[in-house]
C-alpha cells in the first residue's frame, strides 16, 4: 500500500479521498489555491501545499505545481478526484514519469475514452450497443446532410472532446443544419481546443442509466450495478438514485455483464462508469468516464462497498478480492446535489455560510466540506454538498430524503434545497416515471 497520497482536488471529493486514505492507514497531502487557505481539506489532510492563485488553471489545473508539491512532500501516488485533471492523459503520464502512481486508469485508456468518437468505436467493437450516428467526425455540410438523412432527424451534434454537458447542439430539421454545425464546431474549439464534431440520433424520451465498474488492470472487472441519473438540467445531473426504478433484475444483469465482458477484454484498471441512454427497453452507450464520479455514494450505500478505497487498492497493485456474486443490491439510495445557487434562476450564490446544521440519523450521509463561517469562493463549481439517504426500499428512501432535506440548514447563502424538496414531492418522481427531459419540462410549467 502507498505511504502517502497527494489529492489534486478540493471540496467534498478531497475530503472523501482523505477519509478513504485514513481508513487504509495512508497519509495525505492537500494542495490548495490562495482562495482555499481555510478550506476543510487543507485542515484535515496531514500536510498541505499552496500551489497557486484562485483561478483553477493557475492552481488545481497546474500540472507542474502539483507534481512539484508531490515531489517535495514525497508522496508516492496522486488521486485526482473528479473534474480538474482527473481525465487528463498527459497528467496521468506525467505522474508516472515522475515515479509516482496515478490513481486511475492508464493514460492510454484515458485517451481512448476521452475522445468520444474513438470511445464509441472501441466499445462498439467490444460488443457494447451505441447510439446510432455518424461513423466518426463530420467536417463539411455535404457529409453532414447525408449522415443526418441516414440517421433521421432530430439529431444531436456533439463535440468529440466534449464534457460537462457542453458542446452539444440539437438539430430538428435539415434547414438548421449548416448554422448548427458551424456553431457546434466553434464552441467545441473555444471550450475544448478541438473542433471535431460527430452526429448522433437524438433520443427523444430516454433515461440516463450508468454502470459502475472497477477493474484490476489484469483482466478482472467487477460491476456495482447501475445508477439512474435522468434528472438533469442543461445535461447536468441534479439528483441520482440506485437502483434505477426503470429496470428489472434481468435487464440490469444483462447490461452489467455486457459491460464487464467488454472492459475485461481491454484489462481496464481503476474505477469507471459506462454511461447509457435507455429507451424502449434498449441501451445505447454515450460515453465512459474514467474516474470516480460525483454520484458514486448511492452505489456505495446499496452495495456496502467503499469504491474510493477499492480504487486506491487497485492502483497500489492489490488484487480485487471480491467476487461478482458478493456484490448485491441492498435497499435503495438517493443523492441530492446541493448547490450554492438561487433555486429560481440558478445564478451562483457564493459567500459566507453564517449558520450550518447538516442532517443526520440512520441512513443519512452528507459529503461536504463546508462549515459555519466558511466563505464559498466564487471561482469553482457551485456544488457544496451531496446529501445521500439509504433505506430498505425506494418509498422509504424518499421519505428519509424528505426529512433530511428539511433538517438541512444552510444560512447566509442561497442554495437549491427548496428545489430538491419540490422535485421529490412530485407524483412522477414518486412513481419513478421520468426521463432526461422531465426536470426542465416541469420547471417551465411550475
Ligand atoms: P457530457 O460528456 O458532456 O456529460 P454525454 O455524452 O455524457 O456528455 O451526455 C450528457 C447528457 O446529454 C446525457 O445524459 C443526455 O441527457 C444528453 N444526451 C447525450 N447524447 C444524447 C442523445 N443522443 N440523445 C438525447 N440526449 C442525449
Coordinates of C-alpha atoms and ligand atoms in Angstrom, one line a residue:
X1 CA 0.0 0.0 0.0
X2 CA 1.0 3.6 -0.5
X3 CA 2.7 5.6 2.3
X4 CA 1.4 9.0 1.2
X5 CA -1.2 10.1 -1.3
X6 CA -1.5 13.7 -2.7
X7 CA -5.0 14.7 -3.5
X8 CA -5.1 17.0 -6.6
X9 CA -8.6 18.4 -5.8
X10 CA -10.7 20.4 -3.3
X11 CA -14.1 20.4 -1.6
X12 CA -16.1 17.4 -0.7
X13 CA -14.2 15.0 -3.0
X14 CA -10.9 15.9 -1.4
X15 CA -12.4 15.0 2.0
X16 CA -13.8 11.8 0.6
X17 CA -10.3 10.7 -0.5
X18 CA -8.8 11.8 2.8
X19 CA -11.3 9.6 4.6
X20 CA -10.6 6.6 2.4
X21 CA -6.8 7.1 2.9
X22 CA -7.2 7.3 6.7
X23 CA -9.2 4.1 6.7
X24 CA -6.3 2.5 4.8
X25 CA -3.7 3.9 7.1
X26 CA -2.3 6.1 4.4
X27 CA -1.0 9.7 5.0
X28 CA -2.4 12.6 2.9
X29 CA -1.2 15.8 1.3
X30 CA -3.7 18.5 0.3
X31 CA -3.0 21.1 -2.4
X32 CA -4.8 24.4 -2.5
X33 CA -5.1 27.7 -4.1
X34 CA -4.8 31.0 -2.2
X35 CA -8.6 31.2 -2.2
X36 CA -8.7 27.9 -0.3
X37 CA -6.4 28.8 2.6
X38 CA -9.0 28.0 5.2
X39 CA -10.7 25.1 3.3
X40 CA -11.6 22.0 5.2
X41 CA -9.5 19.7 3.0
X42 CA -6.4 21.7 4.0
X43 CA -7.3 21.4 7.6
X44 CA -8.0 17.7 7.6
X45 CA -5.1 16.4 5.5
X46 CA -1.8 15.5 7.2
X47 CA 0.1 18.1 5.2
X48 CA -0.8 20.9 2.7
X49 CA 0.9 22.8 -0.1
X50 CA -0.3 26.1 -1.6
X51 CA 0.0 25.7 -5.4
X52 CA -1.1 29.0 -6.9
X53 CA -3.7 31.6 -7.5
X54 CA -7.5 31.2 -7.3
X55 CA -8.3 30.6 -11.0
X56 CA -8.1 26.8 -11.4
X57 CA -5.8 27.0 -14.4
X58 CA -3.3 28.6 -12.1
X59 CA -3.6 26.1 -9.3
X60 CA -5.8 22.9 -9.4
X61 CA -5.1 22.5 -13.1
X62 CA -1.4 23.4 -13.0
X63 CA 0.4 20.1 -13.6
X64 CA 3.9 21.4 -12.8
X65 CA 2.7 22.9 -9.5
X66 CA 1.0 19.7 -8.5
X67 CA 3.9 17.4 -9.5
X68 CA 6.3 19.7 -7.5
X69 CA 4.0 19.6 -4.5
X70 CA 4.0 15.8 -4.7
X71 CA 7.8 15.6 -5.1
X72 CA 8.6 17.9 -2.2
X73 CA 6.2 16.1 0.2
X74 CA 7.5 12.7 -1.0
X75 CA 4.0 11.4 -2.0
X76 CA 4.0 8.1 -3.7
X77 CA 0.7 8.5 -5.5
X78 CA -1.7 11.2 -6.7
X79 CA -5.5 10.9 -6.5
X80 CA -7.1 13.3 -9.0
X81 CA -10.8 13.2 -7.7
X82 CA -13.2 14.3 -10.4
X83 CA -13.1 17.3 -12.7
X84 CA -9.8 19.3 -12.9
X85 CA -7.1 16.9 -14.1
X86 CA -8.9 13.6 -13.5
X87 CA -9.3 12.8 -17.2
X88 CA -6.2 14.3 -18.5
X89 CA -4.0 11.6 -20.0
X90 CA -0.9 13.9 -20.2
X91 CA -1.2 14.4 -16.4
X92 CA -1.6 10.7 -15.7
X93 CA 1.6 10.1 -17.8
X94 CA 3.5 12.9 -16.1
X95 CA 2.7 11.4 -12.7
X96 CA 4.0 8.0 -13.8
X97 CA 7.1 9.7 -15.4
X98 CA 7.9 11.1 -12.0
X99 CA 7.9 7.7 -10.5
X100 CA 4.6 8.2 -8.7
X101 CA 1.3 6.3 -9.2
X102 CA -1.7 7.9 -10.8
X103 CA -4.8 6.6 -9.0
X104 CA -6.8 6.0 -12.1
X105 CA -6.6 4.1 -15.5
X106 CA -3.6 4.1 -17.8
X107 CA -3.0 7.2 -19.9
X108 CA -3.9 5.0 -22.9
X109 CA -7.3 4.2 -21.6
X110 CA -8.0 7.8 -20.6
X111 CA -7.1 8.9 -24.1
X112 CA -9.3 6.2 -25.7
X113 CA -12.4 7.1 -23.7
X114 CA -11.7 10.9 -23.6
X115 CA -12.2 11.1 -27.4
X116 CA -15.9 10.3 -27.8
X117 CA -15.5 9.1 -31.4
X118 CA -12.7 6.7 -30.5
X119 CA -14.6 5.7 -27.4
X120 CA -17.7 4.8 -29.3
X121 CA -15.8 2.9 -32.0
X122 CA -13.9 1.0 -29.3
X123 CA -16.9 0.0 -27.2
X124 CA -18.9 -1.0 -30.3
X125 CA -16.1 -3.3 -31.3
X126 CA -16.1 -4.7 -27.8
X127 CA -19.8 -5.6 -28.1
X128 CA -21.5 -2.7 -26.3
X129 CA -24.6 -1.2 -28.0
X130 CA -24.1 2.5 -29.1
X131 CA -26.4 5.4 -30.2
X132 CA -26.9 5.3 -34.0
X133 CA -24.9 8.0 -35.6
X134 CA -22.2 9.2 -38.0
X135 CA -19.2 6.9 -38.3
X136 CA -16.6 9.3 -37.0
X137 CA -16.0 13.0 -37.4
X138 CA -18.1 15.1 -39.7
X139 CA -16.4 18.2 -41.2
X140 CA -18.4 19.6 -44.0
X141 CA -22.1 20.3 -44.7
X142 CA -22.4 17.8 -47.6
X143 CA -21.3 14.9 -45.4
X144 CA -23.4 16.2 -42.5
X145 CA -26.5 16.3 -44.6
X146 CA -26.0 12.8 -45.9
X147 CA -25.3 11.4 -42.4
X148 CA -28.4 13.2 -41.0
X149 CA -30.7 11.8 -43.7
X150 CA -29.4 8.3 -42.9
X151 CA -29.8 8.7 -39.2
X152 CA -33.1 10.6 -39.4
X153 CA -34.0 13.9 -37.6
X154 CA -33.9 15.1 -34.9
X155 CA -30.1 14.7 -34.5
X156 CA -27.6 15.8 -31.9
X157 CA -24.2 17.4 -32.9
X158 CA -21.6 16.5 -30.3
X159 CA -18.1 17.6 -29.8
X160 CA -15.7 14.7 -29.7
X161 CA -13.8 16.3 -26.8
X162 CA -17.0 17.5 -25.1
X163 CA -17.8 17.1 -21.4
X164 CA -19.8 18.6 -18.5
X165 CA -22.9 18.7 -20.7
X166 CA -21.3 21.3 -23.1
X167 CA -20.6 21.0 -26.8
X168 CA -24.0 19.7 -27.9
X169 CA -26.4 21.1 -30.5
X170 CA -29.9 19.7 -31.2
X171 CA -30.9 19.9 -34.8
X172 CA -34.6 19.3 -35.6
X173 CA -34.5 19.7 -39.4
X174 CA -32.2 20.0 -42.4
X175 CA -32.6 23.8 -42.8
X176 CA -30.9 24.4 -39.4
X177 CA -28.1 22.0 -40.0
X178 CA -25.4 24.3 -41.5
X179 CA -25.8 27.0 -38.9
X180 CA -25.8 24.5 -36.0
X181 CA -22.7 22.6 -37.4
X182 CA -20.7 25.9 -37.5
X183 CA -21.9 26.9 -34.1
X184 CA -21.0 23.5 -32.6
X185 CA -17.5 23.5 -34.2
X186 CA -16.8 27.0 -33.0
X187 CA -18.0 26.3 -29.5
X188 CA -16.0 23.0 -29.4
X189 CA -12.9 24.8 -30.5
X190 CA -13.3 27.5 -27.8
X191 CA -14.3 25.3 -25.0
X192 CA -12.1 22.2 -25.6
X193 CA -9.5 23.4 -28.2
X194 CA -10.7 20.7 -30.6
X195 CA -13.4 21.4 -33.2
X196 CA -14.1 17.8 -34.2
X197 CA -17.8 17.1 -34.2
X198 CA -19.9 14.0 -34.8
X199 CA -23.6 13.3 -35.2
X200 CA -25.9 11.1 -33.1
X201 CA -29.5 10.2 -33.3
X202 CA -31.3 12.4 -30.8
X203 CA -33.3 10.1 -28.5
X204 CA -36.5 11.8 -27.5
X205 CA -37.5 10.3 -24.2
X206 CA -34.6 8.3 -22.8
X207 CA -33.4 7.8 -19.3
X208 CA -29.7 8.2 -18.3
X209 CA -28.5 4.9 -16.8
X210 CA -24.9 4.3 -16.0
X211 CA -22.9 1.2 -14.8
X212 CA -20.2 1.5 -12.2
X213 CA -17.2 -0.7 -12.6
X214 CA -13.8 -1.3 -11.0
X215 CA -11.0 -3.2 -12.8
X216 CA -7.7 -4.5 -11.5
X217 CA -5.7 -3.9 -14.7
X218 CA -5.1 -7.6 -15.2
X219 CA -8.3 -8.7 -16.7
X220 CA -10.7 -8.8 -13.8
X221 CA -13.5 -6.3 -13.8
X222 CA -16.4 -6.1 -11.3
X223 CA -19.6 -4.2 -11.7
X224 CA -21.5 -2.5 -9.0
X225 CA -24.9 -2.3 -10.7
X226 CA -26.4 0.9 -12.1
X227 CA -27.4 4.4 -11.2
X228 CA -30.3 6.4 -12.7
X229 CA -29.2 10.0 -13.4
X230 CA -32.1 11.1 -15.6
X231 CA -33.0 14.1 -13.5
X232 CA -30.9 16.7 -15.3
X233 CA -30.8 20.4 -16.1
X234 CA -28.8 21.5 -19.1
X235 CA -27.4 18.0 -19.3
X236 CA -26.1 18.3 -15.8
X237 CA -27.2 15.8 -13.1
X238 CA -29.3 17.2 -10.3
X239 CA -30.5 14.0 -8.4
X240 CA -29.3 10.4 -8.8
X241 CA -30.6 7.1 -7.5
X242 CA -29.7 3.5 -7.4
X243 CA -31.1 1.1 -8.4
X244 CA -33.0 2.5 -11.4
X245 CA -36.7 2.3 -11.0
X246 CA -37.0 1.5 -14.7
X247 CA -35.0 -1.8 -14.7
X248 CA -35.8 -5.3 -13.5
X249 CA -33.2 -7.8 -12.4
X250 CA -32.9 -9.5 -15.8
X251 CA -32.4 -6.2 -17.7
X252 CA -29.8 -4.9 -15.2
X253 CA -27.9 -8.1 -15.1
X254 CA -27.7 -8.3 -18.9
X255 CA -26.3 -4.8 -19.4
X256 CA -23.9 -5.1 -16.5
X257 CA -22.5 -8.4 -17.8
X258 CA -22.0 -6.9 -21.3
X259 CA -20.1 -4.0 -19.8
X260 CA -17.9 -6.3 -17.7
X261 CA -17.1 -8.6 -20.6
X262 CA -16.0 -5.6 -22.8
X263 CA -13.8 -4.0 -20.2
X264 CA -12.2 -7.3 -19.2
X265 CA -11.0 -7.5 -22.8
X266 CA -9.1 -4.3 -22.6
X267 CA -7.9 -5.0 -19.0
X268 CA -9.4 -1.8 -17.6
X269 CA -7.8 -0.6 -14.4
X270 CA -9.4 1.6 -11.7
X271 CA -12.9 3.0 -11.2
X272 CA -15.0 3.8 -14.2
X273 CA -18.6 4.5 -15.3
X274 CA -20.1 3.4 -18.6
X275 CA -23.0 5.8 -19.4
X276 CA -26.0 4.8 -21.5
X277 CA -29.3 6.3 -22.7
X278 CA -32.1 3.8 -22.2
X279 CA -35.2 4.0 -24.3
X280 CA -37.9 1.4 -25.2
X281 CA -36.0 -1.4 -23.4
X282 CA -32.8 -0.7 -25.3
X283 CA -29.4 0.6 -24.0
X284 CA -27.3 3.0 -26.1
X285 CA -23.7 3.8 -25.0
X286 CA -23.0 7.6 -24.9
X287 CA -19.6 7.8 -23.1
X288 CA -17.3 6.3 -20.5
X289 CA -15.9 8.3 -17.5
X290 CA -12.5 7.0 -16.4
X291 CA -12.6 8.3 -12.9
X292 CA -14.7 8.3 -9.7
X293 CA -18.0 10.2 -10.2
X294 CA -19.9 12.7 -8.1
X295 CA -22.7 10.2 -7.6
X296 CA -20.7 7.2 -6.5
X297 CA -22.1 7.3 -3.0
X298 CA -25.5 6.0 -4.0
X299 CA -23.7 2.9 -5.3
X300 CA -21.7 2.6 -2.0
X301 CA -24.9 2.8 0.0
X302 CA -26.6 0.0 -1.8
X303 CA -23.6 -2.3 -2.2
X304 CA -21.8 -1.6 1.1
X305 CA -18.5 -1.2 -0.8
X306 CA -16.1 1.7 -0.4
X307 CA -15.3 2.5 -4.1
X308 CA -12.6 5.0 -3.3
X309 CA -10.7 2.6 -1.1
X310 CA -11.0 0.0 -3.8
X311 CA -9.7 2.5 -6.4
X312 CA -6.7 3.2 -4.2
X313 CA -6.0 -0.5 -3.5
X314 CA -6.2 -1.4 -7.2
X315 CA -3.8 1.4 -8.0
X316 CA -1.4 0.1 -5.4
X317 CA -1.4 -3.2 -7.3
X318 CA -3.6 -5.2 -4.9
X319 CA -5.9 -7.8 -6.5
X320 CA -9.7 -7.4 -6.4
X321 CA -10.6 -9.9 -3.7
X322 CA -14.4 -9.5 -4.0
X323 CA -16.3 -11.8 -6.4
X324 CA -19.2 -10.6 -8.5
X325 CA -21.7 -12.8 -6.6
X326 CA -20.8 -10.9 -3.4
X327 CA -22.0 -7.6 -4.8
X328 CA -25.7 -7.5 -4.1
X329 CA -28.2 -4.6 -4.1
X330 CA -29.4 -3.9 -0.6
X331 CA -32.3 -1.4 -0.5
X332 CA -32.4 2.0 -2.3
X333 CA -30.3 5.1 -2.2
X334 CA -30.8 8.7 -3.5
X335 CA -28.4 11.6 -3.8
X336 CA -29.4 15.2 -4.0
X337 CA -26.7 17.6 -5.2
X338 CA -26.7 20.7 -3.0
X339 CA -25.5 23.7 -5.0
X340 CA -24.8 27.2 -3.8
X341 CA -27.2 28.8 -6.3
X342 CA -30.5 30.6 -6.5
X343 CA -33.2 27.9 -6.8
X344 CA -35.3 30.2 -9.0
X345 CA -32.8 31.4 -11.6
X346 CA -29.8 29.1 -10.9
X347 CA -27.3 32.0 -10.6
X348 CA -24.4 31.0 -8.4
X349 CA -24.6 32.3 -4.8
X350 CA -21.1 32.3 -3.3
X351 CA -20.5 34.0 0.0
X352 CA -20.3 33.3 3.7
X353 CA -22.1 30.4 5.3
X354 CA -23.4 32.1 8.5
X355 CA -25.0 29.0 10.0
X356 CA -24.8 25.3 9.2
X357 CA -26.6 22.3 10.5
X358 CA -26.3 19.1 8.5
X359 CA -28.9 16.4 8.8
X360 CA -28.2 13.1 10.5
X361 CA -29.7 9.8 11.8
X362 CA -29.8 6.3 10.3
X363 CA -29.2 6.0 6.6
X364 CA -28.3 9.7 6.1
X365 CA -24.9 10.6 4.6
X366 CA -23.6 14.1 4.0
X367 CA -20.5 14.5 1.8
X368 CA -19.5 18.2 2.2
X369 CA -16.5 20.4 3.1
X370 CA -18.5 23.5 4.3
X371 CA -18.8 24.7 7.9
X372 CA -20.1 27.7 9.8
X373 CA -18.3 30.9 8.8
X374 CA -16.8 29.3 5.7
X375 CA -16.7 31.6 2.7
X376 CA -17.6 29.8 -0.5
X377 CA -15.2 31.2 -3.1
X378 CA -16.7 32.3 -6.5
X379 CA -14.0 30.5 -8.6
X380 CA -15.2 26.9 -8.5
X381 CA -18.1 24.6 -9.1
X382 CA -21.2 25.6 -7.2
X383 CA -21.8 22.1 -5.7
X384 CA -21.2 22.5 -1.9
X385 CA -22.6 19.2 -0.6
X386 CA -24.1 15.9 -1.5
X387 CA -26.9 14.6 0.6
X388 CA -27.5 10.8 0.4
X389 CA -30.1 8.7 2.0
X390 CA -30.4 5.0 2.1
X391 CA -33.3 2.8 3.2
X392 CA -34.9 -0.6 2.7
X393 CA -36.9 0.4 -0.4
X394 CA -37.5 3.4 -2.7
X395 CA -40.6 4.7 -0.9
X396 CA -38.8 4.7 2.5
X397 CA -35.7 6.2 0.9
X398 CA -37.7 9.2 -0.5
X399 CA -39.4 9.7 2.9
X400 CA -35.9 9.7 4.5
X401 CA -34.6 12.2 1.9
X402 CA -37.6 14.5 2.6
X403 CA -36.9 14.6 6.3
X404 CA -33.1 15.0 5.7
X405 CA -33.7 18.0 3.3
X406 CA -36.0 19.5 5.9
X407 CA -33.3 19.2 8.6
X408 CA -30.5 20.6 6.4
X409 CA -29.9 24.2 7.4
X410 CA -27.5 26.4 5.4
X411 CA -27.7 30.1 6.3
X412 CA -26.1 33.1 4.6
X413 CA -26.2 31.9 1.0
X414 CA -28.9 30.7 -1.4
X415 CA -29.0 27.0 -2.3
X416 CA -31.2 24.5 -4.2
X417 CA -32.6 22.6 -1.2
X418 CA -36.1 24.1 -1.8
X419 CA -35.9 22.8 -5.5
X420 CA -34.9 19.3 -4.4
X421 CA -37.7 19.3 -1.9
X422 CA -40.2 20.1 -4.6
X423 CA -38.7 17.5 -7.0
X424 CA -39.0 14.6 -4.6
X425 CA -42.6 15.6 -3.8
X426 CA -43.8 15.3 -7.4
X427 CA -46.0 12.4 -8.4
X428 CA -44.0 11.5 -11.4
X429 CA -40.8 11.3 -9.3
X430 CA -42.6 9.2 -6.6
X431 CA -43.7 6.8 -9.3
X432 CA -40.2 6.7 -10.8
X433 CA -41.8 7.9 -14.1
X434 CA -39.3 10.4 -15.5
X435 CA -36.7 10.8 -18.3
X436 CA -33.9 13.2 -19.1
X437 CA -36.3 16.0 -20.2
X438 CA -38.7 15.7 -17.3
X439 CA -37.0 18.2 -14.9
X440 CA -36.7 21.0 -17.5
X441 CA -40.2 20.5 -18.7
X442 CA -41.6 20.5 -15.1
X443 CA -39.6 23.7 -14.3
X444 CA -41.1 25.5 -17.2
X445 CA -44.6 24.6 -16.1
X446 CA -44.2 25.5 -12.5
Ligands
LIG1 P1 -21.0 15.0 -21.3 O1 -19.7 14.3 -21.5 O2 -21.0 16.5 -21.6 O3 -21.6 14.7 -20.0 P2 -22.7 13.0 -22.5 O4 -22.5 12.4 -23.8 O5 -22.5 12.1 -21.3 O6 -22.0 14.4 -22.4 O7 -24.3 13.4 -22.5 C1 -24.8 14.2 -21.4 C2 -26.3 14.2 -21.5 O8 -26.7 14.8 -22.7 C3 -27.0 12.9 -21.4 O9 -27.1 12.4 -20.1 C4 -28.3 13.2 -22.1 O10 -29.1 13.9 -21.2 C5 -27.9 14.1 -23.2 N1 -27.6 13.4 -24.4 C6 -26.4 12.9 -24.9 N2 -26.5 12.3 -26.0 C7 -27.8 12.3 -26.4 C8 -28.6 11.7 -27.5 N3 -28.0 11.1 -28.5 N4 -29.9 11.9 -27.5 C9 -30.5 12.6 -26.5 N5 -29.9 13.1 -25.4 C10 -28.5 13.0 -25.4

